[in-house]
Amino acid sequence: MEVRDRQGAVGEAHGKVILVGEHVVVYNKPAIAIPFPLSIRAIVKEHMGEISIDSSMYVGNLGGMPSKMLGLAQTIYRCLELCQQPKEGIHIKIESEIPMGRGLGSSASVATAIVRGIYNHFQKPLLEEELYSLVEIAENYAHGKPSGIDMRTVTSEEPIFYQKSQGSSCLASPKPFYMVVADTGEIGDTKTAVAHVNELRQQRLSMINAIIDEIEAIVWKAKDAILTGDSKLLGNLLLMNHENLKKLEVSNLMLDHLVETAMRAGALGAKLTGGGMGGCIIALTKDMTDARKVGEALIKEGAKTVWYFSTHSKELIRIKR
Ligand code: PMV
């Protein structure tokens, strides 16, 4: 990976989409996620005085960061401690292609890019577990108690099968899958969505546990569908997973509308992805031609941006409203 360009040391990470198992992964059930080829770059260079940040959300000194970004400030301070450097003297510029709050992994990706950028700047080797523990500081702040699936996926080049107590393993498929991602344009709040599921579970334990178990069964079947390249089965499983997420009350009218639109336009399956209550849906199609057709229908029906891609290629095609 490129670690330094003319402007300074570079750290990078990509986005992610969760295929199946979001929310239940918080309860130590498995989930499957794939890398999403939009990236974030953090460029770190030496500068006099206080640490400064230049991002689309905030420009200024680290000390004056808005409360939403305080987790990132803690990650940065901890990086400097571990690199045995004073807490001053660097400037961090963040360039992001990943829209925020859409379940596409922007928070884990920005923290990962920053940690990598700082370690590259000080030419200190970065072990995987050290990276995760540093990103976790920011993720804990942003999400409360994240499962860890986001940070594992934004650092993986392959789809992953993840379970909190077991860690992650790569899930390579013999055939490409064709995916469409559609952004509602509404910011989802993962922290609120996770807290809502927890509340529901406390109120109706056996009913919610049964839904969680159903989603777990879907995830195991989805793993087999990926390993055998069975896109029809995977499509059905996505749709079943969406129905269960509706029962967990993390979907909304627009997400449901886009899922229905994708199905009417010929998708093999569709569901919300990530925390929900806004954010994105994903749809699975037979091929790239159908992916375009589904993408165009989604834009017509209100999606703000649509991307489509093959899981075996880095090319990402975007359709904008
Ligand atoms: O960051 P998001 O919105 O993609 O949500 C992550 C997935 C959840 O399962 C809802 C939360 C988690 O920590 O795994």
XYZ file of C-alpha atoms and ligand atoms in Angstrom:
335
model
C 0.000 0.000 0.000
C 1.174 3.543 -0.786
C 2.198 5.111 2.523
C 3.517 8.533 1.574
C 2.696 10.974 -1.181
C 3.986 14.499 -1.858
C 1.711 15.958 0.799
C 2.584 13.594 3.676
C 2.109 10.096 5.070
C -1.076 8.400 3.892
C -3.430 6.012 5.648
C -6.346 4.455 3.778
C -9.385 2.267 4.380
C -12.511 1.373 2.410
C -16.192 1.125 3.252
C -18.318 -1.917 3.994
C -21.807 -3.296 3.542
C -23.360 -5.883 5.809
C -24.961 -8.644 3.723
C -26.800 -10.420 6.526
C -26.791 -10.447 10.330
C -26.597 -6.806 11.409
C -28.004 -6.214 14.895
C -27.862 -9.909 15.842
C -24.070 -9.663 15.578
C -24.258 -7.422 18.666
C -25.617 -10.493 20.544
C -22.648 -12.629 19.529
C -24.443 -14.167 16.553
C -22.621 -14.391 13.201
C -22.928 -11.889 10.351
C -21.488 -11.533 6.860
C -20.106 -8.285 5.424
C -18.278 -7.329 2.253
C -15.805 -4.547 1.482
C -17.416 -1.638 -0.350
C -15.008 0.038 -2.789
C -15.327 3.670 -1.663
C -12.365 4.892 0.347
C -11.170 7.336 2.969
C -7.633 8.741 3.018
C -5.966 10.443 5.967
C -2.879 12.487 5.054
C -0.633 13.229 8.006
C 2.154 15.786 7.974
C 4.354 17.661 10.396
C 3.229 21.086 11.487
C 4.011 23.560 14.256
C 1.865 23.644 17.382
C -1.423 21.961 18.251
C -2.720 18.954 16.337
C -5.028 20.188 13.580
C -7.712 18.497 11.490
C -9.078 19.345 8.061
C -12.209 17.336 7.224
C -15.619 17.972 5.664
C -17.139 17.914 9.151
C -14.618 20.048 11.015
C -11.571 22.210 10.345
C -9.492 23.335 13.329
C -7.496 22.202 16.327
C -8.097 18.790 17.894
C -9.011 20.450 21.191
C -12.029 22.155 19.587
C -13.487 19.057 17.862
C -17.301 18.795 17.941
C -18.604 16.269 20.472
C -19.522 13.795 17.688
C -15.830 13.509 16.800
C -14.389 13.245 20.318
C -13.863 9.483 19.938
C -11.531 10.187 17.024
C -9.596 12.691 19.154
C -9.112 9.964 21.802
C -7.895 7.538 19.128
C -5.404 10.136 17.849
C -4.035 10.884 21.363
C -3.629 7.153 22.057
C -1.797 6.651 18.733
C 0.658 9.378 19.692
C 1.195 7.804 23.107
C 1.916 4.411 21.532
C 4.230 6.039 18.967
C 5.956 7.780 21.929
C 5.331 11.196 20.434
C 4.169 14.461 22.017
C 0.484 15.354 21.614
C 1.173 18.100 19.104
C 2.997 18.791 15.862
C 0.837 16.998 13.255
C -1.809 18.061 10.768
C -4.355 15.477 9.538
C -6.301 16.009 6.316
C -9.218 13.646 5.713
C -10.528 12.962 2.211
C -13.647 10.805 2.184
C -15.762 9.238 -0.561
C -18.008 7.459 1.962
C -21.187 9.315 2.976
C -21.590 9.539 6.746
C -24.300 7.799 8.776
C -25.483 5.523 5.955
C -24.293 2.152 7.325
C -21.411 2.119 4.838
C -18.673 2.035 7.467
C -17.540 5.662 7.363
C -16.787 5.906 11.106
C -14.666 2.734 11.258
C -13.013 3.632 7.977
C -12.026 7.173 8.989
C -10.571 5.950 12.298
C -8.645 3.196 10.486
C -7.271 5.630 7.891
C -6.149 8.050 10.626
C -4.401 5.355 12.690
C -2.626 4.025 9.595
C -1.658 7.571 8.548
C -0.183 8.423 11.969
C 1.781 5.157 12.185
C 3.068 5.667 8.628
C 4.047 9.240 9.503
C 6.169 8.047 12.436
C 7.292 4.964 10.465
C 6.109 2.671 13.235
C 4.884 -0.826 12.286
C 1.227 -1.356 13.077
C 0.026 -4.772 14.216
C -3.513 -5.782 13.291
C -4.686 -6.164 16.894
C -3.179 -2.770 17.815
C -5.072 -1.195 14.895
C -8.343 -2.763 16.080
C -7.864 -1.640 19.654
C -7.188 1.939 18.496
C -10.160 2.040 16.108
C -12.333 0.557 18.840
C -11.776 3.671 20.986
C -13.490 5.839 18.344
C -16.094 3.179 17.539
C -17.068 2.772 21.203
C -17.616 6.495 21.385
C -19.688 6.609 18.172
C -21.744 3.436 18.620
C -21.820 2.599 22.329
C -20.855 -1.066 22.194
C -20.094 -2.024 18.605
C -19.807 -5.672 17.601
C -16.529 -5.004 15.767
C -17.786 -6.145 12.337
C -17.296 -2.690 10.771
C -13.602 -2.375 11.579
C -12.901 -5.959 10.482
C -14.582 -5.370 7.117
C -13.035 -1.977 6.336
C -9.608 -3.616 6.714
C -10.440 -6.760 4.707
C -10.094 -7.255 0.950
C -12.522 -10.208 1.016
C -16.060 -10.776 2.306
C -15.938 -11.825 5.927
C -17.887 -14.122 8.223
C -17.742 -12.528 11.666
C -18.735 -13.453 15.176
C -17.706 -11.368 18.171
C -16.341 -14.278 20.214
C -14.699 -15.996 17.211
C -13.309 -13.079 15.178
C -13.458 -13.020 11.400
C -12.665 -15.400 8.572
C -12.579 -14.771 4.809
C -15.482 -15.996 2.732
C -14.413 -16.466 -0.870
C -17.089 -17.264 -3.433
C -16.370 -19.239 -6.634
C -18.612 -16.852 -8.605
C -19.126 -13.088 -8.530
C -22.269 -11.629 -6.992
C -23.801 -8.464 -8.444
C -24.737 -5.926 -5.822
C -26.639 -2.653 -5.853
C -26.377 -0.212 -2.945
C -28.955 2.582 -2.753
C -28.750 5.533 -0.379
C -32.035 6.913 0.983
C -30.191 10.153 1.759
C -31.485 9.867 5.344
C -28.872 9.681 8.087
C -29.345 6.561 10.197
C -28.435 6.525 13.871
C -26.836 3.183 14.686
C -26.541 3.935 18.400
C -30.298 4.620 18.649
C -31.189 1.593 16.495
C -29.031 -0.767 18.585
C -30.514 0.673 21.808
C -34.038 0.230 20.385
C -33.480 -3.474 19.648
C -32.069 -3.910 23.150
C -35.144 -2.242 24.643
C -37.506 -4.421 22.578
C -35.594 -7.473 23.733
C -35.972 -6.496 27.366
C -39.718 -5.983 26.897
C -40.409 -9.163 24.857
C -37.473 -11.457 25.490
C -38.701 -14.741 23.986
C -40.240 -13.121 20.894
C -37.138 -11.053 20.097
C -34.812 -13.970 20.865
C -36.789 -16.071 18.364
C -36.254 -13.385 15.676
C -32.567 -13.220 16.529
C -32.359 -17.022 16.140
C -34.163 -16.852 12.783
C -31.651 -14.286 11.540
C -28.799 -16.472 12.772
C -30.198 -19.388 10.713
C -30.350 -17.055 7.670
C -26.689 -16.106 8.165
C -25.535 -19.743 8.231
C -27.521 -20.487 5.051
C -26.127 -17.321 3.420
C -22.613 -18.554 4.190
C -23.332 -21.770 2.235
C -24.949 -19.788 -0.599
C -21.791 -17.647 -0.901
C -19.449 -20.635 -0.767
C -21.430 -22.391 -3.529
C -22.059 -19.204 -5.571
C -25.860 -19.636 -5.318
C -27.124 -16.102 -5.941
C -30.807 -17.100 -6.113
C -30.691 -18.610 -2.636
C -28.677 -15.651 -1.327
C -31.291 -13.268 -2.761
C -34.128 -15.094 -0.949
C -32.144 -14.978 2.274
C -31.593 -11.207 1.975
C -35.319 -10.674 1.656
C -36.058 -12.936 4.640
C -33.468 -11.028 6.654
C -35.173 -7.738 5.759
C -38.537 -9.062 7.008
C -36.894 -9.931 10.317
C -35.239 -6.513 10.568
C -38.689 -4.975 10.083
C -39.877 -6.980 13.102
C -36.951 -5.543 15.064
C -38.344 -2.100 14.081
C -35.140 -0.786 12.523
C -36.543 -0.324 9.016
C -38.627 2.659 7.912
C -40.981 3.628 5.088
C -38.277 4.713 2.650
C -36.104 1.639 3.253
C -39.142 -0.633 2.736
C -40.126 1.305 -0.371
C -36.664 0.908 -1.901
C -36.566 -2.819 -1.048
C -39.955 -3.284 -2.775
C -38.801 -1.182 -5.748
C -35.665 -3.319 -6.169
C -37.764 -6.519 -6.103
C -40.266 -5.170 -8.642
C -37.354 -4.172 -10.914
C -36.044 -7.741 -10.972
C -33.658 -8.071 -8.005
C -33.057 -11.562 -6.588
C -33.349 -10.114 -3.083
C -32.968 -6.871 -1.147
C -32.738 -5.584 2.408
C -31.656 -2.646 4.508
C -27.967 -2.718 5.418
C -26.277 -1.561 8.628
C -27.991 -0.039 11.631
C -31.108 1.032 9.684
C -33.610 3.826 10.583
C -32.206 5.553 7.496
C -29.064 4.848 5.498
C -28.935 2.344 2.659
C -30.443 -0.774 1.157
C -28.614 -3.462 -0.787
C -30.018 -5.562 -3.611
C -28.630 -8.636 -5.308
C -29.090 -9.106 -9.072
C -28.445 -11.806 -11.672
C -25.851 -9.756 -13.592
C -24.562 -6.230 -14.248
C -27.349 -5.477 -16.751
C -29.982 -6.189 -14.111
C -27.945 -4.246 -11.565
C -28.188 -1.151 -13.783
C -31.948 -1.714 -14.316
C -32.558 -2.061 -10.576
C -30.309 0.939 -9.885
C -32.219 3.140 -12.321
C -35.563 2.092 -10.814
C -34.263 2.932 -7.334
C -33.175 6.414 -8.435
C -36.575 6.983 -10.053
C -38.252 5.988 -6.794
C -36.314 8.394 -4.606
C -32.831 6.964 -3.864
C -30.310 9.823 -3.707
C -27.327 7.821 -4.960
C -26.969 4.273 -6.251
C -23.779 2.276 -6.723
C -23.507 -1.124 -8.355
C -20.622 -3.525 -8.672
C -19.482 -7.104 -9.006
C -17.901 -8.623 -5.899
C -15.058 -9.911 -8.107
C -14.063 -6.490 -9.450
C -12.932 -3.199 -7.932
C -14.997 -1.186 -10.428
C -17.868 0.708 -8.854
C -20.502 2.380 -11.031
C -22.435 5.292 -9.564
C -25.833 6.655 -10.628
C -26.742 10.000 -9.111
C -30.089 11.719 -8.989
O -22.388 1.093 11.514
P -23.592 0.447 10.921
O -24.790 1.339 10.823
O -23.306 -0.308 9.680
O -24.119 -0.674 11.977
C -23.300 -1.710 12.348
C -24.076 -2.940 12.478
C -24.823 -3.175 13.788
O -24.948 -4.583 13.866
C -26.195 -2.545 13.754
C -24.083 -2.652 15.010
C -22.802 -3.398 15.329
O -22.083 -2.895 16.191
O -22.548 -4.474 14.774
